[in-house]
Tab-separated table of C-alpha atoms and ligand atoms in Angstrom:
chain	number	residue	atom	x	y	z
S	1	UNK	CA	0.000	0.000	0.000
S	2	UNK	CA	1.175	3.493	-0.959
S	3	UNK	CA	1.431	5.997	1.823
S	4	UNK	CA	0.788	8.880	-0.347
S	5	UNK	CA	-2.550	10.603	1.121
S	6	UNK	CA	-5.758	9.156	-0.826
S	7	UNK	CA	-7.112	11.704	-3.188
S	8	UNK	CA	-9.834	13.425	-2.100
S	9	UNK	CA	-13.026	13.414	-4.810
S	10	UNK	CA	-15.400	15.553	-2.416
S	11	UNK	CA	-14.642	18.831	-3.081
S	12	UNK	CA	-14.598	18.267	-7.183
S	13	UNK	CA	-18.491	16.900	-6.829
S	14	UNK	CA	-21.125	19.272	-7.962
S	15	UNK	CA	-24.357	19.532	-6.610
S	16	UNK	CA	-27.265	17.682	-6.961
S	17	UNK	CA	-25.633	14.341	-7.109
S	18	UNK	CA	-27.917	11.496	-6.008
S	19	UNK	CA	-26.965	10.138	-2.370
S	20	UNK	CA	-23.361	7.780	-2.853
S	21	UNK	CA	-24.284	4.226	-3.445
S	22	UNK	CA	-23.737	1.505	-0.823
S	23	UNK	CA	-21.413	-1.240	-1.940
S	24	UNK	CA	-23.078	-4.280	-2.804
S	25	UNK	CA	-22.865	-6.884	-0.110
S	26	UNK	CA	-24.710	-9.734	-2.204
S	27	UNK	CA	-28.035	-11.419	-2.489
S	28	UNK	CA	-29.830	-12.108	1.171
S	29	UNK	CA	-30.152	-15.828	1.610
S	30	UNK	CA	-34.189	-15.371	1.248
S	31	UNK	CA	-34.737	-12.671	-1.398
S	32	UNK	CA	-37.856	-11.554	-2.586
S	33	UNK	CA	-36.801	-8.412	-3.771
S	34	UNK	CA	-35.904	-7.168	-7.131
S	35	UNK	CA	-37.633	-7.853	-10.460
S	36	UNK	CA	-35.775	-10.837	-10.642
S	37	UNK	CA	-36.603	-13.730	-12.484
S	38	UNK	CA	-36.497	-17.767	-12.512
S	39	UNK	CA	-33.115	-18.997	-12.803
S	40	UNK	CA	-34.635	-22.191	-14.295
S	41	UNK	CA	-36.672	-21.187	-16.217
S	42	UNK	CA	-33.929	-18.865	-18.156
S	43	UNK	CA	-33.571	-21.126	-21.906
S	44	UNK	CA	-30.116	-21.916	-21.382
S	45	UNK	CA	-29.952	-24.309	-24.220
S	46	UNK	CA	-32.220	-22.640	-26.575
S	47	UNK	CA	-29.645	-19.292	-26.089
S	48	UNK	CA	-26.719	-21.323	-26.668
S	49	UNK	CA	-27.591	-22.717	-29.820
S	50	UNK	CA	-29.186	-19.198	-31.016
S	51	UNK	CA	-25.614	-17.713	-29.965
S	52	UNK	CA	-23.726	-19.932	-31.660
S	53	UNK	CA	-26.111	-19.914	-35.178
S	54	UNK	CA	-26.224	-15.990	-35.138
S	55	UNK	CA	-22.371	-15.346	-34.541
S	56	UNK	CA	-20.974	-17.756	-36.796
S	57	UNK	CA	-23.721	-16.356	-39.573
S	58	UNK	CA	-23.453	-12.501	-38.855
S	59	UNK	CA	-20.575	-12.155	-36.653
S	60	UNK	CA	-18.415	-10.163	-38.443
S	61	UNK	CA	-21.218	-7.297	-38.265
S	62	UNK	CA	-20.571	-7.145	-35.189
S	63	UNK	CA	-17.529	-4.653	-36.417
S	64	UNK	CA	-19.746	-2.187	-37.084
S	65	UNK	CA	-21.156	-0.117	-34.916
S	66	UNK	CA	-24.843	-1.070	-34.537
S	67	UNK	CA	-23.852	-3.523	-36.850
S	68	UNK	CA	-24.695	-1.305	-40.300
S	69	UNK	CA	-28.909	-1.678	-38.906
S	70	UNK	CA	-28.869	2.316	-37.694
S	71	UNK	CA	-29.117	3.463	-34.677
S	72	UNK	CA	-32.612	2.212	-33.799
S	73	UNK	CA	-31.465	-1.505	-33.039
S	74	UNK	CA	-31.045	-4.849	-34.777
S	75	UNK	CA	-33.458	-5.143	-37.683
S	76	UNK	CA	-34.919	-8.860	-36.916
S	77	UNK	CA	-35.534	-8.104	-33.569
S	78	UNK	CA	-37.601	-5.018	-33.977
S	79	UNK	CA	-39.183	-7.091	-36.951
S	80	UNK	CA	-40.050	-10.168	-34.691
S	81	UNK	CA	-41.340	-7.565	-32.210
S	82	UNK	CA	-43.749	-5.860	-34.681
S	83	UNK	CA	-45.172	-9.188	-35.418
S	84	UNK	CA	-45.510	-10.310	-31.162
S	85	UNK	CA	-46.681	-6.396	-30.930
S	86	UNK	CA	-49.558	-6.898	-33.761
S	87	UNK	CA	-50.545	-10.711	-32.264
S	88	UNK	CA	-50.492	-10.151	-28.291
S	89	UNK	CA	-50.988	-6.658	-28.095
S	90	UNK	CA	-53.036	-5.474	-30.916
S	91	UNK	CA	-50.421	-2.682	-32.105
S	92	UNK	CA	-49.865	-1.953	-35.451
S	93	UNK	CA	-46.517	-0.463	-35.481
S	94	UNK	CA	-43.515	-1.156	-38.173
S	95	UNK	CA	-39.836	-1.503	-37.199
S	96	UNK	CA	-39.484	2.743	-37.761
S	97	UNK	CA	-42.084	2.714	-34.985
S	98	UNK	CA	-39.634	0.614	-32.769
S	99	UNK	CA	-36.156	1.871	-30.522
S	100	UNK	CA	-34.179	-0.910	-29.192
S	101	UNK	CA	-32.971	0.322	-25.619
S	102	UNK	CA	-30.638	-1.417	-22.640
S	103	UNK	CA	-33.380	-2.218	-20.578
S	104	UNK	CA	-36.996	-0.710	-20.054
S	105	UNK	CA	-35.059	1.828	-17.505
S	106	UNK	CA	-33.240	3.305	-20.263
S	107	UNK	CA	-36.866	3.819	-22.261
S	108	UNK	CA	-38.068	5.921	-19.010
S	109	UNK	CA	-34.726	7.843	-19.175
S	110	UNK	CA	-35.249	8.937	-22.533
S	111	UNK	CA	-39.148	9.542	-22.781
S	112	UNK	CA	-38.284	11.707	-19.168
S	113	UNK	CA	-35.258	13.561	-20.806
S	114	UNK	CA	-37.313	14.275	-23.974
S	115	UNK	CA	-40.274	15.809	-22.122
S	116	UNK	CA	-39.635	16.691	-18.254
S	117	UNK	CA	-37.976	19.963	-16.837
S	118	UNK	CA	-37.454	20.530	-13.062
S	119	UNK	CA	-41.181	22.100	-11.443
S	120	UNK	CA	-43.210	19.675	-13.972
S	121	UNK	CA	-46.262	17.440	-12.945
S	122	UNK	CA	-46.809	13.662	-14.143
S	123	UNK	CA	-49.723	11.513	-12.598
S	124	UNK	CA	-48.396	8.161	-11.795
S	125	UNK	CA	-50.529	5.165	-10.534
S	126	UNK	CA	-50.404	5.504	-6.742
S	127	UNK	CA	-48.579	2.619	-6.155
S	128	UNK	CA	-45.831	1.678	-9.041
S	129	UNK	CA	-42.618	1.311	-9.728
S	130	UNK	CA	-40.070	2.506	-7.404
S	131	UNK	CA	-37.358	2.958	-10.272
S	132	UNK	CA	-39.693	5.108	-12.107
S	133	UNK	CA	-41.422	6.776	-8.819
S	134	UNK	CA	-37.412	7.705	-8.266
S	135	UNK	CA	-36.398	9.137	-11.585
S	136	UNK	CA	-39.255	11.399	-11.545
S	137	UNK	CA	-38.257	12.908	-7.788
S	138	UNK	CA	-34.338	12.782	-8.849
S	139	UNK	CA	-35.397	14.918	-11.596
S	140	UNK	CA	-37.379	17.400	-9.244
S	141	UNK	CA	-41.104	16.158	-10.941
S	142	UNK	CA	-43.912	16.541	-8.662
S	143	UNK	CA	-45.646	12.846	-9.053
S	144	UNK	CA	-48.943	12.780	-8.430
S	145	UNK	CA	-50.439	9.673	-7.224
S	146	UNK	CA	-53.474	8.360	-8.513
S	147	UNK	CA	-55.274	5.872	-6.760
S	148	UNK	CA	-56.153	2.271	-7.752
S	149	UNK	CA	-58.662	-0.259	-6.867
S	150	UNK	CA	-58.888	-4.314	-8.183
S	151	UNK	CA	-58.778	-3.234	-11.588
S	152	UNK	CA	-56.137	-0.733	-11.842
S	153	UNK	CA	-56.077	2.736	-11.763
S	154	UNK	CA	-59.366	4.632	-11.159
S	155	UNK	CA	-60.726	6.814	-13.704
S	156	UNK	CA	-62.859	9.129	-11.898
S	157	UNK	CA	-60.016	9.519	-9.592
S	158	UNK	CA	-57.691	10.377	-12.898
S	159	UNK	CA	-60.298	12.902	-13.807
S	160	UNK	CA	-60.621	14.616	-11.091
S	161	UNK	CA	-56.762	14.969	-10.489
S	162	UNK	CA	-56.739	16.335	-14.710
S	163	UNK	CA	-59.800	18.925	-13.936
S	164	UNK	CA	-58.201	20.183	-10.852
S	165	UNK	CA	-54.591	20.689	-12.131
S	166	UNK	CA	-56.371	22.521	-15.391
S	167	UNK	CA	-58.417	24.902	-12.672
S	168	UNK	CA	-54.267	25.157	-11.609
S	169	UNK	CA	-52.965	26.073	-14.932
S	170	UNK	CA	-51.421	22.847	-14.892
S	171	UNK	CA	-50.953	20.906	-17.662
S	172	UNK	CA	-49.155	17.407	-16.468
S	173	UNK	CA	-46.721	16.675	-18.942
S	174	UNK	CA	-47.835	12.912	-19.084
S	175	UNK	CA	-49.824	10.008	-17.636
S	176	UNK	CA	-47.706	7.088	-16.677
S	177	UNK	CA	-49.187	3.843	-16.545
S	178	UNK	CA	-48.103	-0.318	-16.119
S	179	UNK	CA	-51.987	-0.795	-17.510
S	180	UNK	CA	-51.233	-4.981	-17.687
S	181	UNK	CA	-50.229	-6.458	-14.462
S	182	UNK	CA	-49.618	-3.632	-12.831
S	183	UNK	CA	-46.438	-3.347	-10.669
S	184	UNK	CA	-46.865	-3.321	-7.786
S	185	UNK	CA	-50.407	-4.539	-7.039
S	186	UNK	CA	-50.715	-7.435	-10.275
S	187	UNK	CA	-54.381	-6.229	-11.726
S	188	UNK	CA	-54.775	-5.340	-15.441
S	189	UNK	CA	-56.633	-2.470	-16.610
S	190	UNK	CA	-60.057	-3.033	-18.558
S	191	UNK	CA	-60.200	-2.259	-22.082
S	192	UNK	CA	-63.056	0.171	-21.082
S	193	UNK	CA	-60.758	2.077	-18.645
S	194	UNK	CA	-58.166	2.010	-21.301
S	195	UNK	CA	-60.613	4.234	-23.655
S	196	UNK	CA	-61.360	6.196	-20.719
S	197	UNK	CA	-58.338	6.786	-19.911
S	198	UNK	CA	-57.735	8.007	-23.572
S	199	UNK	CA	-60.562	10.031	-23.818
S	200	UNK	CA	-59.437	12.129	-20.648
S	201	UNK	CA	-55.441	12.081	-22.193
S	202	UNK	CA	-56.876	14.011	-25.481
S	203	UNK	CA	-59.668	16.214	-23.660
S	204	UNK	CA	-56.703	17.832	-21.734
S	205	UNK	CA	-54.337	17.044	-23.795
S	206	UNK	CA	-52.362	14.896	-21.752
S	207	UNK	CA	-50.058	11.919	-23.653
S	208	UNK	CA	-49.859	8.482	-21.788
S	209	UNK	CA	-46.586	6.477	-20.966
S	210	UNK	CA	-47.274	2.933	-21.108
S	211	UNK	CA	-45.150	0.470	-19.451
S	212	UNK	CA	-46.019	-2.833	-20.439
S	213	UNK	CA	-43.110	-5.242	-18.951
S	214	UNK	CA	-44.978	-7.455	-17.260
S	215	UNK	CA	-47.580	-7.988	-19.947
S	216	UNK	CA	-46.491	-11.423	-21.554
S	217	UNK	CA	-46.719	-12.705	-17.600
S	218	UNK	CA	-50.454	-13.266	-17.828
S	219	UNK	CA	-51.747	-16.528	-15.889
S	220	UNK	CA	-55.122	-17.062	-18.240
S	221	UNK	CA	-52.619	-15.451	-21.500
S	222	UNK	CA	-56.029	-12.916	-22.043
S	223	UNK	CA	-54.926	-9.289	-22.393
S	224	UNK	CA	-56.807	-6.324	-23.581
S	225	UNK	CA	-55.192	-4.247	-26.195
S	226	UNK	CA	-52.407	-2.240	-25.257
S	227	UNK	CA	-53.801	1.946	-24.988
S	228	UNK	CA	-50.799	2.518	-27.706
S	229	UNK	CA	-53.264	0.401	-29.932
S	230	UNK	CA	-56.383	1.339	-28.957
S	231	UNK	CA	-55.091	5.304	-29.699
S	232	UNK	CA	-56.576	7.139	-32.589
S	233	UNK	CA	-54.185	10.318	-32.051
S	234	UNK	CA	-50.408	9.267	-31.605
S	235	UNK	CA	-50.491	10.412	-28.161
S	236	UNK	CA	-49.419	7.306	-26.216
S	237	UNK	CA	-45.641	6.349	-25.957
S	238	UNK	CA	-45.211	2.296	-25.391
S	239	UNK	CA	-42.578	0.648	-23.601
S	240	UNK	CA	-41.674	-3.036	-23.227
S	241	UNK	CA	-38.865	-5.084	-21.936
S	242	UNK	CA	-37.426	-9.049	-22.303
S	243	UNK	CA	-36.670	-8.507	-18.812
S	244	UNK	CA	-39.345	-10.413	-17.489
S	245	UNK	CA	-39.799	-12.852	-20.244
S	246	UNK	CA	-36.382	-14.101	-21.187
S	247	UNK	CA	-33.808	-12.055	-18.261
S	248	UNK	CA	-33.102	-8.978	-17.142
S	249	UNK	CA	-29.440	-9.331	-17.274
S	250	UNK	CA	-29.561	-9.175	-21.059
S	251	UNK	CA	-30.707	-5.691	-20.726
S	252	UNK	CA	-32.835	-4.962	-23.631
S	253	UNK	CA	-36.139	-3.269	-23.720
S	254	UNK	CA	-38.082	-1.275	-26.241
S	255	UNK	CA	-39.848	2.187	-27.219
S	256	UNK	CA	-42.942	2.066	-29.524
S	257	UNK	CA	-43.493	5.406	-30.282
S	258	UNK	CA	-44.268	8.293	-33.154
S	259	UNK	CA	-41.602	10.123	-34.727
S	260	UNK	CA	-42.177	13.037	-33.329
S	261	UNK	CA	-41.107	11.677	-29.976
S	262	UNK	CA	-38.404	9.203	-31.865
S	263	UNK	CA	-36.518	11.588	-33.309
S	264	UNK	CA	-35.577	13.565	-30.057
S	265	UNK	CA	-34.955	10.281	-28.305
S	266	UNK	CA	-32.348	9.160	-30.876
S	267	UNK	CA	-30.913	12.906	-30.503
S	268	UNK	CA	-30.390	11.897	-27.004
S	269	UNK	CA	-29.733	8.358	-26.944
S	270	UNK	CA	-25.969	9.008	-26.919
S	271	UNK	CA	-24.669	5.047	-26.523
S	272	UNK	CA	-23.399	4.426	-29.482
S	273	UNK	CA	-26.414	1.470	-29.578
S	274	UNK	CA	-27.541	-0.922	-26.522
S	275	UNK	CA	-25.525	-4.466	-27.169
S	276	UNK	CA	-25.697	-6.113	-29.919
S	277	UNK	CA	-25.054	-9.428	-28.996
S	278	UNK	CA	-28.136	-9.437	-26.977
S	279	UNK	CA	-30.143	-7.554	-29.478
S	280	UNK	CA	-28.611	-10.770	-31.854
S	281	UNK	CA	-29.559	-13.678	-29.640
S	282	UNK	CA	-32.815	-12.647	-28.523
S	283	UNK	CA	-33.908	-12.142	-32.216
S	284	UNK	CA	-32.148	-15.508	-33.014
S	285	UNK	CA	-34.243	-17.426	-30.071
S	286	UNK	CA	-37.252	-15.476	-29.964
S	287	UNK	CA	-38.927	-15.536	-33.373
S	288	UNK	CA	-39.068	-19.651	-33.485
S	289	UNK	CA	-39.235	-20.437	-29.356
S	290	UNK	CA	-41.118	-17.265	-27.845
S	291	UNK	CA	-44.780	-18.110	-28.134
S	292	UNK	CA	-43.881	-22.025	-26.306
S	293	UNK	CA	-41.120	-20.292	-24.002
S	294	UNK	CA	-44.002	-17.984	-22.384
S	295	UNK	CA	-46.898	-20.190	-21.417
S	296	UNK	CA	-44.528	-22.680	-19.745
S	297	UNK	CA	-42.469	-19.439	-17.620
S	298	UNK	CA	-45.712	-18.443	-16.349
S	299	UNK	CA	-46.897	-21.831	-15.517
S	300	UNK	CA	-43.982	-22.249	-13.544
S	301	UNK	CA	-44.241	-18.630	-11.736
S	302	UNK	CA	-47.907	-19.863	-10.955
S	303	UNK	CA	-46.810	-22.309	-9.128
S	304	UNK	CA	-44.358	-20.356	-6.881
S	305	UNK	CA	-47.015	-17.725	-6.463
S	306	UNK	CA	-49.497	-20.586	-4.650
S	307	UNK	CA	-46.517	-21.648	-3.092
S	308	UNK	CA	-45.956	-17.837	-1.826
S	309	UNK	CA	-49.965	-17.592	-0.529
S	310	UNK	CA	-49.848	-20.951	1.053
S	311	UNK	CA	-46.580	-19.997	2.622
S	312	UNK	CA	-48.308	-16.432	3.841
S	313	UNK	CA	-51.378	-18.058	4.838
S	314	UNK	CA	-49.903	-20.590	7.058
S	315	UNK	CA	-47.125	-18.362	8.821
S	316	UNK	CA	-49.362	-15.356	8.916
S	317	UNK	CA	-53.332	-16.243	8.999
S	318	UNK	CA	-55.455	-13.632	8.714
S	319	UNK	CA	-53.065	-10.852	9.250
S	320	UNK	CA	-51.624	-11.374	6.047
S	321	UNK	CA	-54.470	-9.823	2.980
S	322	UNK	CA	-53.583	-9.953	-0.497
S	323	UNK	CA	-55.605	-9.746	-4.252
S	324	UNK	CA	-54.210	-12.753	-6.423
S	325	UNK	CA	-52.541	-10.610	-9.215
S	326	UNK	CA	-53.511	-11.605	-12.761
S	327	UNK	CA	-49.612	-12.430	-13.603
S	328	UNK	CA	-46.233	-11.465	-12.850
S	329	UNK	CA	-43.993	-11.970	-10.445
S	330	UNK	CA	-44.971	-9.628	-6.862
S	331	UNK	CA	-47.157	-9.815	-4.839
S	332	UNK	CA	-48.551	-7.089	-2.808
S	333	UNK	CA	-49.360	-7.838	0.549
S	334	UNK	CA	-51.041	-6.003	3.986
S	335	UNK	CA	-50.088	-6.564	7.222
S	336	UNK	CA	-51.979	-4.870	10.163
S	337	UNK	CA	-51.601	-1.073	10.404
S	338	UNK	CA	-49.566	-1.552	13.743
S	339	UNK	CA	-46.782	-2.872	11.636
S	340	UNK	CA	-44.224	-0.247	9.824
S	341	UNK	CA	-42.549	-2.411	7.267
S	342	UNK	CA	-39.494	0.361	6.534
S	343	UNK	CA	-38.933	-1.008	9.932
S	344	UNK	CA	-39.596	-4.831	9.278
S	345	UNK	CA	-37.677	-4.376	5.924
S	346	UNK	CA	-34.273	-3.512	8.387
S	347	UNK	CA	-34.827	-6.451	10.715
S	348	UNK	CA	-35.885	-9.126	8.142
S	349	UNK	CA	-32.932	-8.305	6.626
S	350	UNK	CA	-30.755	-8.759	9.638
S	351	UNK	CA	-32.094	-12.175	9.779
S	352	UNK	CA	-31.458	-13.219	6.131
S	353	UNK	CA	-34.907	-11.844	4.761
S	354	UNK	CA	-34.699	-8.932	2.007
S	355	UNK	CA	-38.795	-7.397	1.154
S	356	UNK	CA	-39.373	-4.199	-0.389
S	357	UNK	CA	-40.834	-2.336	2.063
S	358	UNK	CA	-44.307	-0.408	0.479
S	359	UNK	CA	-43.702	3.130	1.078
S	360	UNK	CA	-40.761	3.205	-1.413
S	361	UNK	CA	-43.819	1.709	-4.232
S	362	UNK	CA	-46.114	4.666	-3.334
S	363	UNK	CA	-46.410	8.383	-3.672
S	364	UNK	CA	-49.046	7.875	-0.371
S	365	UNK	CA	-46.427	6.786	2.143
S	366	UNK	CA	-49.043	6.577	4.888
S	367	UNK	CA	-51.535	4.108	2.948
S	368	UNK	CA	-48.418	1.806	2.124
S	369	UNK	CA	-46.520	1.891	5.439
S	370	UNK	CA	-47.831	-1.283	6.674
S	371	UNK	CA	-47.920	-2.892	3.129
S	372	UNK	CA	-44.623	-5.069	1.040
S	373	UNK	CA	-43.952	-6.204	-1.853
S	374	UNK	CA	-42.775	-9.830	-2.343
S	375	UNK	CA	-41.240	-11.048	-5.996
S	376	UNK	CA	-42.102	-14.873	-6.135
S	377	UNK	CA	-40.284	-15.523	-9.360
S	378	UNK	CA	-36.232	-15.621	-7.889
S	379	UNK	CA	-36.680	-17.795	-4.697
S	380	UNK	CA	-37.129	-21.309	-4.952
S	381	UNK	CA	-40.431	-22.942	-3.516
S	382	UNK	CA	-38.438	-24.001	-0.324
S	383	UNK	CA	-36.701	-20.624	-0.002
S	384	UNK	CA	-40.350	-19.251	-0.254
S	385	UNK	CA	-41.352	-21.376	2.831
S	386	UNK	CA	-38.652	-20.998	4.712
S	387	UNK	CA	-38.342	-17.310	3.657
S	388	UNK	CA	-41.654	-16.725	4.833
S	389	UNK	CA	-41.409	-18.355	8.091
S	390	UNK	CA	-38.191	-16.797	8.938
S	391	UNK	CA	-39.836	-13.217	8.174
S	392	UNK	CA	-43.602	-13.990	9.823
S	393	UNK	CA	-40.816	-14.659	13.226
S	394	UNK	CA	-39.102	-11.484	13.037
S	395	UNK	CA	-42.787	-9.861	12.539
S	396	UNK	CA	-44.099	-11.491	15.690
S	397	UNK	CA	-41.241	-10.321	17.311
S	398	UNK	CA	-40.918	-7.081	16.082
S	399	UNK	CA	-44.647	-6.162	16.193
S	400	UNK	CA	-46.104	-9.115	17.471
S	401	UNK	CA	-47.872	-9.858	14.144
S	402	UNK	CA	-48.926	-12.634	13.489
S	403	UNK	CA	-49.992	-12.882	17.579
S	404	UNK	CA	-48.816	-16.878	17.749
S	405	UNK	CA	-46.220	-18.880	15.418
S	406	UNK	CA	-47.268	-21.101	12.918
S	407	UNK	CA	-45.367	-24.097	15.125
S	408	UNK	CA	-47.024	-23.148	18.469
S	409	UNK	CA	-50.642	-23.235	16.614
S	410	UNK	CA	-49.518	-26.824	15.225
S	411	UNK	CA	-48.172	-28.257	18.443
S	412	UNK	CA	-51.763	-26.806	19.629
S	413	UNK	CA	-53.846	-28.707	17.302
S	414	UNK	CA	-52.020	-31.556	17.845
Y	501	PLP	C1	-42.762	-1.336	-14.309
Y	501	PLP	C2	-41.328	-1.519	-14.663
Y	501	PLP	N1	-40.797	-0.779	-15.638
Y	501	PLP	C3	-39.519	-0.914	-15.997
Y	501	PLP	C4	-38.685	-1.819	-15.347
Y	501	PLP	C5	-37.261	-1.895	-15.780
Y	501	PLP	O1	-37.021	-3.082	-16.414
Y	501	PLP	P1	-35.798	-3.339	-17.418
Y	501	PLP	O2	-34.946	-2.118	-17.451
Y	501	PLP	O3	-35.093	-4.519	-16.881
Y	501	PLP	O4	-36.443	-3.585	-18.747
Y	501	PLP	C6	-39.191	-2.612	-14.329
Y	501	PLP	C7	-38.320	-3.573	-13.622
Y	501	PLP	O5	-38.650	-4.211	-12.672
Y	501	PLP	C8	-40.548	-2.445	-13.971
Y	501	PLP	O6	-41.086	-3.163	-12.983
């Protein structure tokens, strides 16, 4: 070690940097955070052989930046997703229509780049997605939380937010939306909401982001059309990811959206182009295994969700409410109001147990401070079990919820 004095950064940082980032200290032993997926139900072998086909075929593209398809992303991926786009989602878009991105998160960085300025307004689904909830308060957005009932988010509550920011001046600067199992509560939006909710974005004049990630993660496989195909007016951006239905490690996701909005994207999409060997070996695998990949992931997340309920129902009883989400991977669970689960969330992970706490999924910290999100899909079944035991003890001894331990009841009724 040198004994030179260690350079000091500090006083070169500018302000308004985010808070520093911890160092990672690895997975907890039960984790049900994350939007992680299965790790066997990742197709291993059908990857492998789509690697090997489309680098020994177009390899040497791979010397090009982009590889010679522009900079909106490998053609035959963004022409197998027109064709998934037109068949599961109703949207009639062609490859122009389409921006290949590294991940979903880099499609909210660009649509919020494009159109957000410190001061602005966006209504957001009450509860949703911490990573976008985040990016809009990093950027100094004021997200306003709409609330949500079984089926999503409710309309007359949407309406009423839109009439009394116009009586403001106001004008939100969009509508953001995860319309098909919603993240994190698991409903799906009715097609009639989804016209409502269009017929509100053009009487104020209001465009809607729609993230659909989760939308090939449907139990029954039913899905209304996505609001980007159901819109007569070009006013609805669409945003997808493989995340969920391949792996999010590959990091590619996608932008449906008009020119208009394109163009400036591209301006700012300053990458050089998300990988390509991803972009290559998704196209490669998708367009001949997709449609028999998804049924049989979701059959197998199913199963780990009935294993998560069964596992929440035994350690916790009652205390423990919960809607069965339409698909997915989370589940969104209430514990009694007594409990604070910012507070459970630092003990459960002292004892091996990592949650997402519910206020950081909400813009109403109060409603969601005794709520959690689980994510099903990582864990194994006997993780779940054990997982959930392990966290229903720290619970009862934290806030004595649930009041007796799933043993003590058994030796009971024995
Ligand atoms: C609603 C939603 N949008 C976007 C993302 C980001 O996904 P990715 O960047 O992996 O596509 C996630 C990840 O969990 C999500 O839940």
């Amino acid at each position: 070690m040198s004994t030179a004095a260690r350079f000091d950064f500090a006083p070169l940082l500018p302000a308004g940097l985010p808070a520093p980032a911890a160092r990672w200290t690895g997975l907890a032993k039960y984790s049900f955070v994350g939007g992680n997926n299965d790790p066997d139900q990742v197709p291993v072998d059908g990857l492998v052989d789509a690697v090997t086909a489309v680098l020994r075929r177009e390899g040497r593209a791979l010397a090009t930046y982009n590889l010679a398809h522009g900079p909106q992303g490998y053609l035959p991926l963004r022409e197998f997703l027109t064709k998934k786009l037109k068949r599961d989602a109703a949207i009639d878009c062609s490859a122009d229509d389409i921006l290949i991105v590294s991940g979903s998160l880099q499609a909210l960085d660009l649509v919020n780049q494009t159109l957000l300025a410190r001061g602005d307004t966006v209504l957001i689904e009450q509860e949703t997605y911490q990573g976008s909830l985040n990016r809009l308060t990093r950027l100094g957005v004021n997200a306003v939380g709409i609330p949500l009932d079984d089926q999503g988010m409710r309309m007359d509550a949407l309406a009423a937010a839109l009439a009394d920011h116009k009586s403001r001046g106001i004008t939100p600067k969009y509508i953001y939306t995860i319309p098909t199992v919603q993240n994190p509560t698991g409903s799906i939006l009715p097609e009639t909401r989804r016209a409502e909710m269009l017929r509100l974005s053009q009487q104020y004049g209001v465009p809607i982001l729609e993230d659909d990630c989760y939308a090939d993660l449907i139990w029954n496989g039913q899905r209304p059309p996505a609001i980007y195909a159901m819109a007569r007016n070009n006013s609805v951006i669409h945003i997808g990811s493989f995340s969920k239905s391949i792996a999010p490690a590959l990091r590619v996701g996608f932008i449906v959206a008009p020119w208009e909005m394109m163009s400036r994207m591209l301006a700012l999409k300053t990458d050089a182009g998300s990988g390509a060997l991803e972009q290559m070996v998704l196209a490669e695998y998708c367009a001949p295994h997709f449609a028999t990949h998804v049924p049989k992931l979701t059959r197998g997340l199913r199963a780990k969700l009935d294993t998560l309920m069964e596992a929440l129902n035994e350690q916790f009883g009652t205390s423990a409410e919960f809607e069965v989400p339409a698909g997915g991977i989370f589940l969104w669970v209430k514990l009694p109001d007594n409990v604070d689960t910012l507070k459970l969330y630092q003990a459960a992970l002292a004892a091996g147990v990592a949650i997402n706490p519910g206020p950081e999924w909400s813009t109403n910290k109060a409603h969601a401070g005794s709520r959690l999100r689980l994510c099903f899909a990582s864990p194994s079944h006997q993780q779940i079990r054990e997982g959930v035991a392990a966290l229903a003890e720290v619970c009862r001894r934290e806030f004595g919820v649930p009041a007796r331990s799933a043993n003590v009841e058994k030796q009971a009724r024995a």
